[in-house]
Amino acid sequence: MSAERRSADVIVIGGGIHGCSTAMHCAMRGLSVILIEKDHAGRHASGVNAGGVRQLARHVAEIPLSNTSMAIWHNIAELVDDDCGFTSDGQVLVAEDEADLEGCRARVADLTLRGFHHEEMIDAKELREIVPAVSESCPGGVISRRDGAAIPLRATQAFKRKAESLGATIREGVRVTRVEQDGPNWRVVTDAGDFLAPRIVNAAGAWADRIAADLGEPVPLEVIAPMLMITAPLPAFIKPVVILRGRKLSFKQFGNGTVLIGGGHLGTPLRDQNVTLLDWRKLAISAGTVWDLFPIMRGAPIVRAWAGIEARMPDDLPVFGRSAKHDSVYHQFGFSAHGFQLGPGAGAVMAEIIATGRSNVPIDGLDIARFTTTH
Amino acid sequence: MTPIASIEQLAESYDLVVVGAGPAGLSAAARAAELGLSVLLADENPAPGGQIYRAVTTTPVRNRAILGEDYWRGADIVARFERSQAAYAPRCTVWSIGPDEAAPGSFELGLSLDGKARIIGARQVILATGAQERPFPIPGWTLPGVMTAGAAQIALKSAGAIPSGRTVIAGCGPLLYLLASQLAAAGCQIAAVLDTTPSGNWSKALGAIPDFLRSPYLAKGLKLMLTARRKLRFVSGVTSLTATGSGKLATVQFEQGGRTGTIACDTLLLHQGVIPSVNFSNAAGCAHDFDVEQHAWVPRVDAWFASTVPGIAIAGDGAGIGGAESAALRGEIAAFGAASRLGKLSEAERDRQAAPIRTELDKKLRGRRFLDLLYKPAPQFLAPPRDETIICRCEEVTAGQVRDAARRLGVTGPNQMKAFLRCGMGPCQGRLCGPTVVELIAETRGSTPAETGYYRLRPPIKPVTLAELAALPQTEASVKAVVR
């Protein structure tokens, strides 16, 4: 590994969990890799998200990638030499009323027809057993028992360190300014000089649209800042992660007693300044949802709130796979506030596609071409 | 002054919101109101005064000699504020600040009072959130019976309470002597004062002596020091401290010149000087620099104490340690700046009126550098050498864990350290561990605190309960904005 290395088989742009995972899996397949990150690995969405490791309630197009990832999460320590703080106590989608519950039934029935069985209906009694603190009025829900949560920055950095130990060159604090073709290679122009590779992966998260535009594939990427808040430690009262069907909420108590409240209310991102602004009136709505659902939480002190900078696509699905325009360019961005769980598996699938040209994991519907069909 | 007793009494917005009712905040609010601004002074405490003049209007300590004449000077500052037109919200916590996206150039502040929260507007903000004691982790500092010197001083001022039993005061800085004499005068049984001032500091401070000789600190400081040394058991050149006891403090052990000593005691008061309290200014996005002489992070401010965030000024010790009297003057200057930015005062008039205050401020700050250099803490009290020493009390993280993460996992800065060890993520929001984490990372990686950086802090700046937040009044626009 050399800090001065300027060319490799693959250049990965972006050091989030996706970039780091892809770099690691490429290195495992014997490819030489340079990863270029403008800040430090996991600085943005990958390091500050809620850490949910969730198969529950995913869009059908993402389920194969999510399943691949989940298998990896359950053996994560063997892969990256760090348990990444992963715990698996399940995730529960709580139905707040009968209409919610009916929607849940239809969803699970549809998944069963498609051959997916990770989501199961639970009735009010089982819901109360699993989540005793939930409000009495909730009639049931859906559980995904192998789901859980991990520590985001730690997980991302574990992938980075493992990639490095396998020979990948990680360049942090290096900003990509332009990408251009140079004979058989791609020239990645940065504020620390040029890098060359025959293949590049665009995993630049909220900044990926700029890379895509350079490559002649502009995409309608929206920069978002999903907000989260966390409480001081409370007595243990809930094990699984809880999400809702009707309202925006993601709710998780950690082993140390702190409770994470998320769910996707958005602050204001200022991506050129690496800054986000919180919107307390919207956080107050999350607080109101928790007030309704978990009376035990009402006096809890909130000690911190924050937001990451994320990319969102118009259909809330990632852009994943080979470029529609260049055979040697691969896109892996736009995870729309639910990409953390997908990182380990998406990296494995991407590396397989780069190394072998194909993968058995279906990624239909995630192609960048869905935004560029007019050409 | 208009007292605010409930959150509904707050206006929708003010020309100026001042946070903190110490000397800087009181003076800034009074002056700004005198200049015709609509002003709110919000403060967490039940009565004005801040830390240094804490409870000056309400203290049960009637014998003026105990707290000293300097303390009672605070009464004049409070009286002037009370004569002003400013609104005053005691027991009120300001927990967030951010730009008002609907009114560019203005701010939205989140406040809590009596269990209810509100968001109000401000065109200008002056943070007068003052100083905090520098964290001073030693083995055993989490034992009951060990507290900070400042906490003991608060108890004395606000409740007339003194530690019971044998008390040891340890550390360094001018406040150490002041507290020792105040506590002794109040009848506390002081077993010893253990002074950790490194002897090598004297030579480093020599160059700053000429200014110090002309400073107002000299006579006061000498008198305090001599009195303390004459009346109390005084041990100087202490290089190591350990508190021991099972379940509660029993003894303090120290090293001095290669010898070790043990003192049985019931209370140990620790103090290693004060540093600007930067949580608010940091969370507001103001730029900070590491001040090598004060050995602390200090917000970057201009001649009017305006920060790098337009509209936010920082007055008093929060903008660099200068002491109570300079804080009051800096508050006034900040108020002139705010009034001028609001167009209430021409720049020429602002300069003219502030000139005599600046002269006075220069006089008060004379000699400060000598104190900074003399009382710079020894490295072993900034970065605890023993691995088992707890440095983050909220999450029980040890010095050894931080060193290990910095060395083995390659954690390069305090923000990454948070994710690995959770230090800085507890209810104190990094106030107690921040400076120590920076020192430990810098030491392990062979860099400086300035290169290591500090926590990126986020609101709430003080904890706010879920109930307060859930009941936050909503505007129609924000309800609509949620449905994306």
JSON list of C-alpha atoms in Angstrom, two decimals, chain A residues 182-334:
[
{"chain": "A", "resi": 182, "resn": "ASP", "atom": "CA", "xyz": [-8.20, 9.46, -20.84]},
{"chain": "A", "resi": 183, "resn": "GLY", "atom": "CA", "xyz": [-7.72, 6.72, -23.46]},
{"chain": "A", "resi": 184, "resn": "PRO", "atom": "CA", "xyz": [-8.69, 3.42, -21.88]},
{"chain": "A", "resi": 185, "resn": "ASN", "atom": "CA", "xyz": [-8.63, 5.00, -18.44]},
{"chain": "A", "resi": 186, "resn": "TRP", "atom": "CA", "xyz": [-10.69, 7.37, -16.36]},
{"chain": "A", "resi": 187, "resn": "ARG", "atom": "CA", "xyz": [-8.80, 10.35, -15.06]},
{"chain": "A", "resi": 188, "resn": "VAL", "atom": "CA", "xyz": [-10.06, 11.45, -11.67]},
{"chain": "A", "resi": 189, "resn": "VAL", "atom": "CA", "xyz": [-8.88, 15.00, -11.09]},
{"chain": "A", "resi": 190, "resn": "THR", "atom": "CA", "xyz": [-8.58, 16.00, -7.42]},
{"chain": "A", "resi": 191, "resn": "ASP", "atom": "CA", "xyz": [-7.13, 18.73, -5.27]},
{"chain": "A", "resi": 192, "resn": "ALA", "atom": "CA", "xyz": [-4.29, 16.29, -4.58]},
{"chain": "A", "resi": 193, "resn": "GLY", "atom": "CA", "xyz": [-3.44, 15.53, -8.20]},
{"chain": "A", "resi": 194, "resn": "ASP", "atom": "CA", "xyz": [-4.81, 13.09, -10.79]},
{"chain": "A", "resi": 195, "resn": "PHE", "atom": "CA", "xyz": [-5.62, 9.41, -10.38]},
{"chain": "A", "resi": 196, "resn": "LEU", "atom": "CA", "xyz": [-6.09, 6.91, -13.19]},
{"chain": "A", "resi": 197, "resn": "ALA", "atom": "CA", "xyz": [-8.07, 3.69, -13.46]},
{"chain": "A", "resi": 198, "resn": "PRO", "atom": "CA", "xyz": [-9.87, 1.75, -16.18]},
{"chain": "A", "resi": 199, "resn": "ARG", "atom": "CA", "xyz": [-12.95, 1.45, -13.94]},
{"chain": "A", "resi": 200, "resn": "ILE", "atom": "CA", "xyz": [-14.58, 3.85, -11.53]},
{"chain": "A", "resi": 201, "resn": "VAL", "atom": "CA", "xyz": [-17.35, 3.55, -8.95]},
{"chain": "A", "resi": 202, "resn": "ASN", "atom": "CA", "xyz": [-19.44, 6.61, -8.17]},
{"chain": "A", "resi": 203, "resn": "ALA", "atom": "CA", "xyz": [-20.35, 6.20, -4.48]},
{"chain": "A", "resi": 204, "resn": "ALA", "atom": "CA", "xyz": [-20.29, 9.88, -3.67]},
{"chain": "A", "resi": 205, "resn": "GLY", "atom": "CA", "xyz": [-23.62, 10.03, -1.81]},
{"chain": "A", "resi": 206, "resn": "ALA", "atom": "CA", "xyz": [-25.12, 13.50, -1.72]},
{"chain": "A", "resi": 207, "resn": "TRP", "atom": "CA", "xyz": [-22.40, 14.68, -4.11]},
{"chain": "A", "resi": 208, "resn": "ALA", "atom": "CA", "xyz": [-22.82, 11.83, -6.63]},
{"chain": "A", "resi": 209, "resn": "ASP", "atom": "CA", "xyz": [-24.95, 13.85, -9.05]},
{"chain": "A", "resi": 210, "resn": "ARG", "atom": "CA", "xyz": [-21.94, 16.04, -9.81]},
{"chain": "A", "resi": 211, "resn": "ILE", "atom": "CA", "xyz": [-19.85, 13.01, -10.74]},
{"chain": "A", "resi": 212, "resn": "ALA", "atom": "CA", "xyz": [-22.72, 11.60, -12.79]},
{"chain": "A", "resi": 213, "resn": "ALA", "atom": "CA", "xyz": [-23.13, 14.92, -14.60]},
{"chain": "A", "resi": 214, "resn": "ASP", "atom": "CA", "xyz": [-19.40, 14.93, -15.45]},
{"chain": "A", "resi": 215, "resn": "LEU", "atom": "CA", "xyz": [-19.94, 11.51, -16.96]},
{"chain": "A", "resi": 216, "resn": "GLY", "atom": "CA", "xyz": [-22.79, 12.79, -19.11]},
{"chain": "A", "resi": 217, "resn": "GLU", "atom": "CA", "xyz": [-25.50, 11.12, -17.04]},
{"chain": "A", "resi": 218, "resn": "PRO", "atom": "CA", "xyz": [-27.22, 13.89, -15.07]},
{"chain": "A", "resi": 219, "resn": "VAL", "atom": "CA", "xyz": [-29.66, 12.60, -12.45]},
{"chain": "A", "resi": 220, "resn": "PRO", "atom": "CA", "xyz": [-32.43, 14.32, -10.46]},
{"chain": "A", "resi": 221, "resn": "LEU", "atom": "CA", "xyz": [-30.78, 13.91, -7.07]},
{"chain": "A", "resi": 222, "resn": "GLU", "atom": "CA", "xyz": [-32.18, 15.79, -4.11]},
{"chain": "A", "resi": 223, "resn": "VAL", "atom": "CA", "xyz": [-29.87, 16.60, -1.19]},
{"chain": "A", "resi": 224, "resn": "ILE", "atom": "CA", "xyz": [-31.64, 15.92, 2.10]},
{"chain": "A", "resi": 225, "resn": "ALA", "atom": "CA", "xyz": [-30.81, 16.11, 5.82]},
{"chain": "A", "resi": 226, "resn": "PRO", "atom": "CA", "xyz": [-32.80, 13.55, 7.82]},
{"chain": "A", "resi": 227, "resn": "MET", "atom": "CA", "xyz": [-32.85, 14.55, 11.49]},
{"chain": "A", "resi": 228, "resn": "LEU", "atom": "CA", "xyz": [-32.30, 12.38, 14.56]},
{"chain": "A", "resi": 229, "resn": "MET", "atom": "CA", "xyz": [-32.32, 12.95, 18.29]},
{"chain": "A", "resi": 230, "resn": "ILE", "atom": "CA", "xyz": [-31.19, 10.94, 21.28]},
{"chain": "A", "resi": 231, "resn": "THR", "atom": "CA", "xyz": [-32.13, 10.94, 24.97]},
{"chain": "A", "resi": 232, "resn": "ALA", "atom": "CA", "xyz": [-30.15, 10.57, 28.17]},
{"chain": "A", "resi": 233, "resn": "PRO", "atom": "CA", "xyz": [-30.06, 6.97, 29.45]},
{"chain": "A", "resi": 234, "resn": "LEU", "atom": "CA", "xyz": [-33.43, 5.58, 30.60]},
{"chain": "A", "resi": 235, "resn": "PRO", "atom": "CA", "xyz": [-34.20, 2.26, 32.31]},
{"chain": "A", "resi": 236, "resn": "ALA", "atom": "CA", "xyz": [-34.29, -0.53, 29.72]},
{"chain": "A", "resi": 237, "resn": "PHE", "atom": "CA", "xyz": [-37.81, -0.90, 28.33]},
{"chain": "A", "resi": 238, "resn": "ILE", "atom": "CA", "xyz": [-37.59, -1.98, 24.68]},
{"chain": "A", "resi": 239, "resn": "LYS", "atom": "CA", "xyz": [-35.39, -4.33, 22.66]},
{"chain": "A", "resi": 240, "resn": "PRO", "atom": "CA", "xyz": [-36.39, -4.21, 19.00]},
{"chain": "A", "resi": 241, "resn": "VAL", "atom": "CA", "xyz": [-36.32, -1.17, 16.75]},
{"chain": "A", "resi": 242, "resn": "VAL", "atom": "CA", "xyz": [-39.82, 0.22, 16.21]},
{"chain": "A", "resi": 243, "resn": "ILE", "atom": "CA", "xyz": [-41.07, 1.91, 13.06]},
{"chain": "A", "resi": 244, "resn": "LEU", "atom": "CA", "xyz": [-44.55, 3.07, 12.12]},
{"chain": "A", "resi": 245, "resn": "ARG", "atom": "CA", "xyz": [-46.66, 2.67, 9.05]},
{"chain": "A", "resi": 246, "resn": "GLY", "atom": "CA", "xyz": [-48.73, 5.84, 9.15]},
{"chain": "A", "resi": 247, "resn": "ARG", "atom": "CA", "xyz": [-46.39, 8.36, 10.77]},
{"chain": "A", "resi": 248, "resn": "LYS", "atom": "CA", "xyz": [-42.69, 8.98, 10.40]},
{"chain": "A", "resi": 249, "resn": "LEU", "atom": "CA", "xyz": [-40.86, 7.36, 13.30]},
{"chain": "A", "resi": 250, "resn": "SER", "atom": "CA", "xyz": [-37.90, 5.13, 13.96]},
{"chain": "A", "resi": 251, "resn": "PHE", "atom": "CA", "xyz": [-37.34, 4.33, 17.60]},
{"chain": "A", "resi": 252, "resn": "LYS", "atom": "CA", "xyz": [-34.54, 2.36, 19.24]},
{"chain": "A", "resi": 253, "resn": "GLN", "atom": "CA", "xyz": [-33.15, 1.92, 22.75]},
{"chain": "A", "resi": 254, "resn": "PHE", "atom": "CA", "xyz": [-29.46, 1.07, 22.99]},
{"chain": "A", "resi": 255, "resn": "GLY", "atom": "CA", "xyz": [-27.84, -1.18, 25.56]},
{"chain": "A", "resi": 256, "resn": "ASN", "atom": "CA", "xyz": [-26.70, 1.86, 27.55]},
{"chain": "A", "resi": 257, "resn": "GLY", "atom": "CA", "xyz": [-30.30, 3.05, 27.92]},
{"chain": "A", "resi": 258, "resn": "THR", "atom": "CA", "xyz": [-30.24, 5.95, 25.49]},
{"chain": "A", "resi": 259, "resn": "VAL", "atom": "CA", "xyz": [-33.15, 6.14, 23.08]},
{"chain": "A", "resi": 260, "resn": "LEU", "atom": "CA", "xyz": [-32.73, 7.18, 19.46]},
{"chain": "A", "resi": 261, "resn": "ILE", "atom": "CA", "xyz": [-35.65, 8.92, 17.81]},
{"chain": "A", "resi": 262, "resn": "GLY", "atom": "CA", "xyz": [-35.56, 9.26, 14.06]},
{"chain": "A", "resi": 263, "resn": "GLY", "atom": "CA", "xyz": [-37.85, 8.73, 11.18]},
{"chain": "A", "resi": 264, "resn": "GLY", "atom": "CA", "xyz": [-36.91, 11.07, 8.43]},
{"chain": "A", "resi": 265, "resn": "HIS", "atom": "CA", "xyz": [-38.17, 14.53, 9.26]},
{"chain": "A", "resi": 266, "resn": "LEU", "atom": "CA", "xyz": [-35.88, 16.72, 7.26]},
{"chain": "A", "resi": 267, "resn": "GLY", "atom": "CA", "xyz": [-33.66, 19.63, 8.23]},
{"chain": "A", "resi": 268, "resn": "THR", "atom": "CA", "xyz": [-31.89, 21.86, 5.75]},
{"chain": "A", "resi": 269, "resn": "PRO", "atom": "CA", "xyz": [-28.67, 20.59, 4.16]},
{"chain": "A", "resi": 270, "resn": "LEU", "atom": "CA", "xyz": [-25.96, 23.02, 3.06]},
{"chain": "A", "resi": 271, "resn": "ARG", "atom": "CA", "xyz": [-23.83, 20.51, 1.20]},
{"chain": "A", "resi": 272, "resn": "ASP", "atom": "CA", "xyz": [-21.14, 22.89, 0.03]},
{"chain": "A", "resi": 273, "resn": "GLN", "atom": "CA", "xyz": [-20.46, 23.83, 3.64]},
{"chain": "A", "resi": 274, "resn": "ASN", "atom": "CA", "xyz": [-20.79, 20.29, 5.06]},
{"chain": "A", "resi": 275, "resn": "VAL", "atom": "CA", "xyz": [-23.44, 21.72, 7.37]},
{"chain": "A", "resi": 276, "resn": "THR", "atom": "CA", "xyz": [-27.04, 20.91, 8.24]},
{"chain": "A", "resi": 277, "resn": "LEU", "atom": "CA", "xyz": [-29.62, 23.10, 9.97]},
{"chain": "A", "resi": 278, "resn": "LEU", "atom": "CA", "xyz": [-32.13, 21.50, 12.31]},
{"chain": "A", "resi": 279, "resn": "ASP", "atom": "CA", "xyz": [-35.82, 22.30, 12.22]},
{"chain": "A", "resi": 280, "resn": "TRP", "atom": "CA", "xyz": [-37.10, 22.03, 15.78]},
{"chain": "A", "resi": 281, "resn": "ARG", "atom": "CA", "xyz": [-40.73, 22.36, 14.82]},
{"chain": "A", "resi": 282, "resn": "LYS", "atom": "CA", "xyz": [-40.40, 19.18, 12.78]},
{"chain": "A", "resi": 283, "resn": "LEU", "atom": "CA", "xyz": [-38.45, 17.44, 15.54]},
{"chain": "A", "resi": 284, "resn": "ALA", "atom": "CA", "xyz": [-41.30, 18.44, 17.82]},
{"chain": "A", "resi": 285, "resn": "ILE", "atom": "CA", "xyz": [-43.62, 16.38, 15.61]},
{"chain": "A", "resi": 286, "resn": "SER", "atom": "CA", "xyz": [-41.39, 13.33, 16.16]},
{"chain": "A", "resi": 287, "resn": "ALA", "atom": "CA", "xyz": [-41.49, 14.08, 19.87]},
{"chain": "A", "resi": 288, "resn": "GLY", "atom": "CA", "xyz": [-45.29, 14.24, 19.68]},
{"chain": "A", "resi": 289, "resn": "THR", "atom": "CA", "xyz": [-45.43, 10.84, 17.98]},
{"chain": "A", "resi": 290, "resn": "VAL", "atom": "CA", "xyz": [-43.28, 9.32, 20.73]},
{"chain": "A", "resi": 291, "resn": "TRP", "atom": "CA", "xyz": [-45.48, 11.03, 23.33]},
{"chain": "A", "resi": 292, "resn": "ASP", "atom": "CA", "xyz": [-48.51, 9.28, 21.85]},
{"chain": "A", "resi": 293, "resn": "LEU", "atom": "CA", "xyz": [-46.90, 5.88, 21.41]},
{"chain": "A", "resi": 294, "resn": "PHE", "atom": "CA", "xyz": [-44.65, 5.53, 24.47]},
{"chain": "A", "resi": 295, "resn": "PRO", "atom": "CA", "xyz": [-46.02, 7.27, 27.57]},
{"chain": "A", "resi": 296, "resn": "ILE", "atom": "CA", "xyz": [-42.89, 6.10, 29.46]},
{"chain": "A", "resi": 297, "resn": "MET", "atom": "CA", "xyz": [-40.82, 8.53, 27.36]},
{"chain": "A", "resi": 298, "resn": "ARG", "atom": "CA", "xyz": [-42.58, 11.75, 28.26]},
{"chain": "A", "resi": 299, "resn": "GLY", "atom": "CA", "xyz": [-40.08, 13.08, 30.78]},
{"chain": "A", "resi": 300, "resn": "ALA", "atom": "CA", "xyz": [-36.99, 11.90, 28.90]},
{"chain": "A", "resi": 301, "resn": "PRO", "atom": "CA", "xyz": [-34.32, 14.57, 28.39]},
{"chain": "A", "resi": 302, "resn": "ILE", "atom": "CA", "xyz": [-33.17, 14.96, 24.81]},
{"chain": "A", "resi": 303, "resn": "VAL", "atom": "CA", "xyz": [-29.44, 15.58, 24.86]},
{"chain": "A", "resi": 304, "resn": "ARG", "atom": "CA", "xyz": [-28.55, 15.85, 21.21]},
{"chain": "A", "resi": 305, "resn": "ALA", "atom": "CA", "xyz": [-30.09, 16.22, 17.79]},
{"chain": "A", "resi": 306, "resn": "TRP", "atom": "CA", "xyz": [-28.36, 16.11, 14.44]},
{"chain": "A", "resi": 307, "resn": "ALA", "atom": "CA", "xyz": [-28.77, 15.46, 10.74]},
{"chain": "A", "resi": 308, "resn": "GLY", "atom": "CA", "xyz": [-26.64, 13.87, 8.05]},
{"chain": "A", "resi": 309, "resn": "ILE", "atom": "CA", "xyz": [-26.28, 14.90, 4.42]},
{"chain": "A", "resi": 310, "resn": "GLU", "atom": "CA", "xyz": [-27.88, 12.35, 2.13]},
{"chain": "A", "resi": 311, "resn": "ALA", "atom": "CA", "xyz": [-28.94, 11.80, -1.45]},
{"chain": "A", "resi": 312, "resn": "ARG", "atom": "CA", "xyz": [-32.55, 11.11, -2.29]},
{"chain": "A", "resi": 313, "resn": "MET", "atom": "CA", "xyz": [-33.89, 9.99, -5.64]},
{"chain": "A", "resi": 314, "resn": "PRO", "atom": "CA", "xyz": [-37.39, 10.90, -6.85]},
{"chain": "A", "resi": 315, "resn": "ASP", "atom": "CA", "xyz": [-38.62, 7.30, -6.45]},
{"chain": "A", "resi": 316, "resn": "ASP", "atom": "CA", "xyz": [-36.80, 6.75, -3.12]},
{"chain": "A", "resi": 317, "resn": "LEU", "atom": "CA", "xyz": [-34.74, 3.94, -4.65]},
{"chain": "A", "resi": 318, "resn": "PRO", "atom": "CA", "xyz": [-30.97, 3.88, -5.09]},
{"chain": "A", "resi": 319, "resn": "VAL", "atom": "CA", "xyz": [-29.06, 4.12, -8.34]},
{"chain": "A", "resi": 320, "resn": "PHE", "atom": "CA", "xyz": [-27.12, 0.89, -8.43]},
{"chain": "A", "resi": 321, "resn": "GLY", "atom": "CA", "xyz": [-25.25, -0.88, -11.20]},
{"chain": "A", "resi": 322, "resn": "ARG", "atom": "CA", "xyz": [-23.38, -0.24, -14.41]},
{"chain": "A", "resi": 323, "resn": "SER", "atom": "CA", "xyz": [-23.65, 3.15, -16.10]},
{"chain": "A", "resi": 324, "resn": "ALA", "atom": "CA", "xyz": [-26.04, 3.37, -19.02]},
{"chain": "A", "resi": 325, "resn": "LYS", "atom": "CA", "xyz": [-23.43, 5.25, -20.99]},
{"chain": "A", "resi": 326, "resn": "HIS", "atom": "CA", "xyz": [-20.01, 3.85, -20.11]},
{"chain": "A", "resi": 327, "resn": "ASP", "atom": "CA", "xyz": [-19.27, 0.15, -19.62]},
{"chain": "A", "resi": 328, "resn": "SER", "atom": "CA", "xyz": [-16.48, 0.87, -17.17]},
{"chain": "A", "resi": 329, "resn": "VAL", "atom": "CA", "xyz": [-18.43, 3.17, -14.84]},
{"chain": "A", "resi": 330, "resn": "TYR", "atom": "CA", "xyz": [-20.53, 1.91, -11.93]},
{"chain": "A", "resi": 331, "resn": "HIS", "atom": "CA", "xyz": [-23.02, 3.89, -9.86]},
{"chain": "A", "resi": 332, "resn": "GLN", "atom": "CA", "xyz": [-23.84, 3.24, -6.22]},
{"chain": "A", "resi": 333, "resn": "PHE", "atom": "CA", "xyz": [-25.64, 6.20, -4.70]},
{"chain": "A", "resi": 334, "resn": "GLY", "atom": "CA", "xyz": [-29.01, 7.77, -3.96]}
]
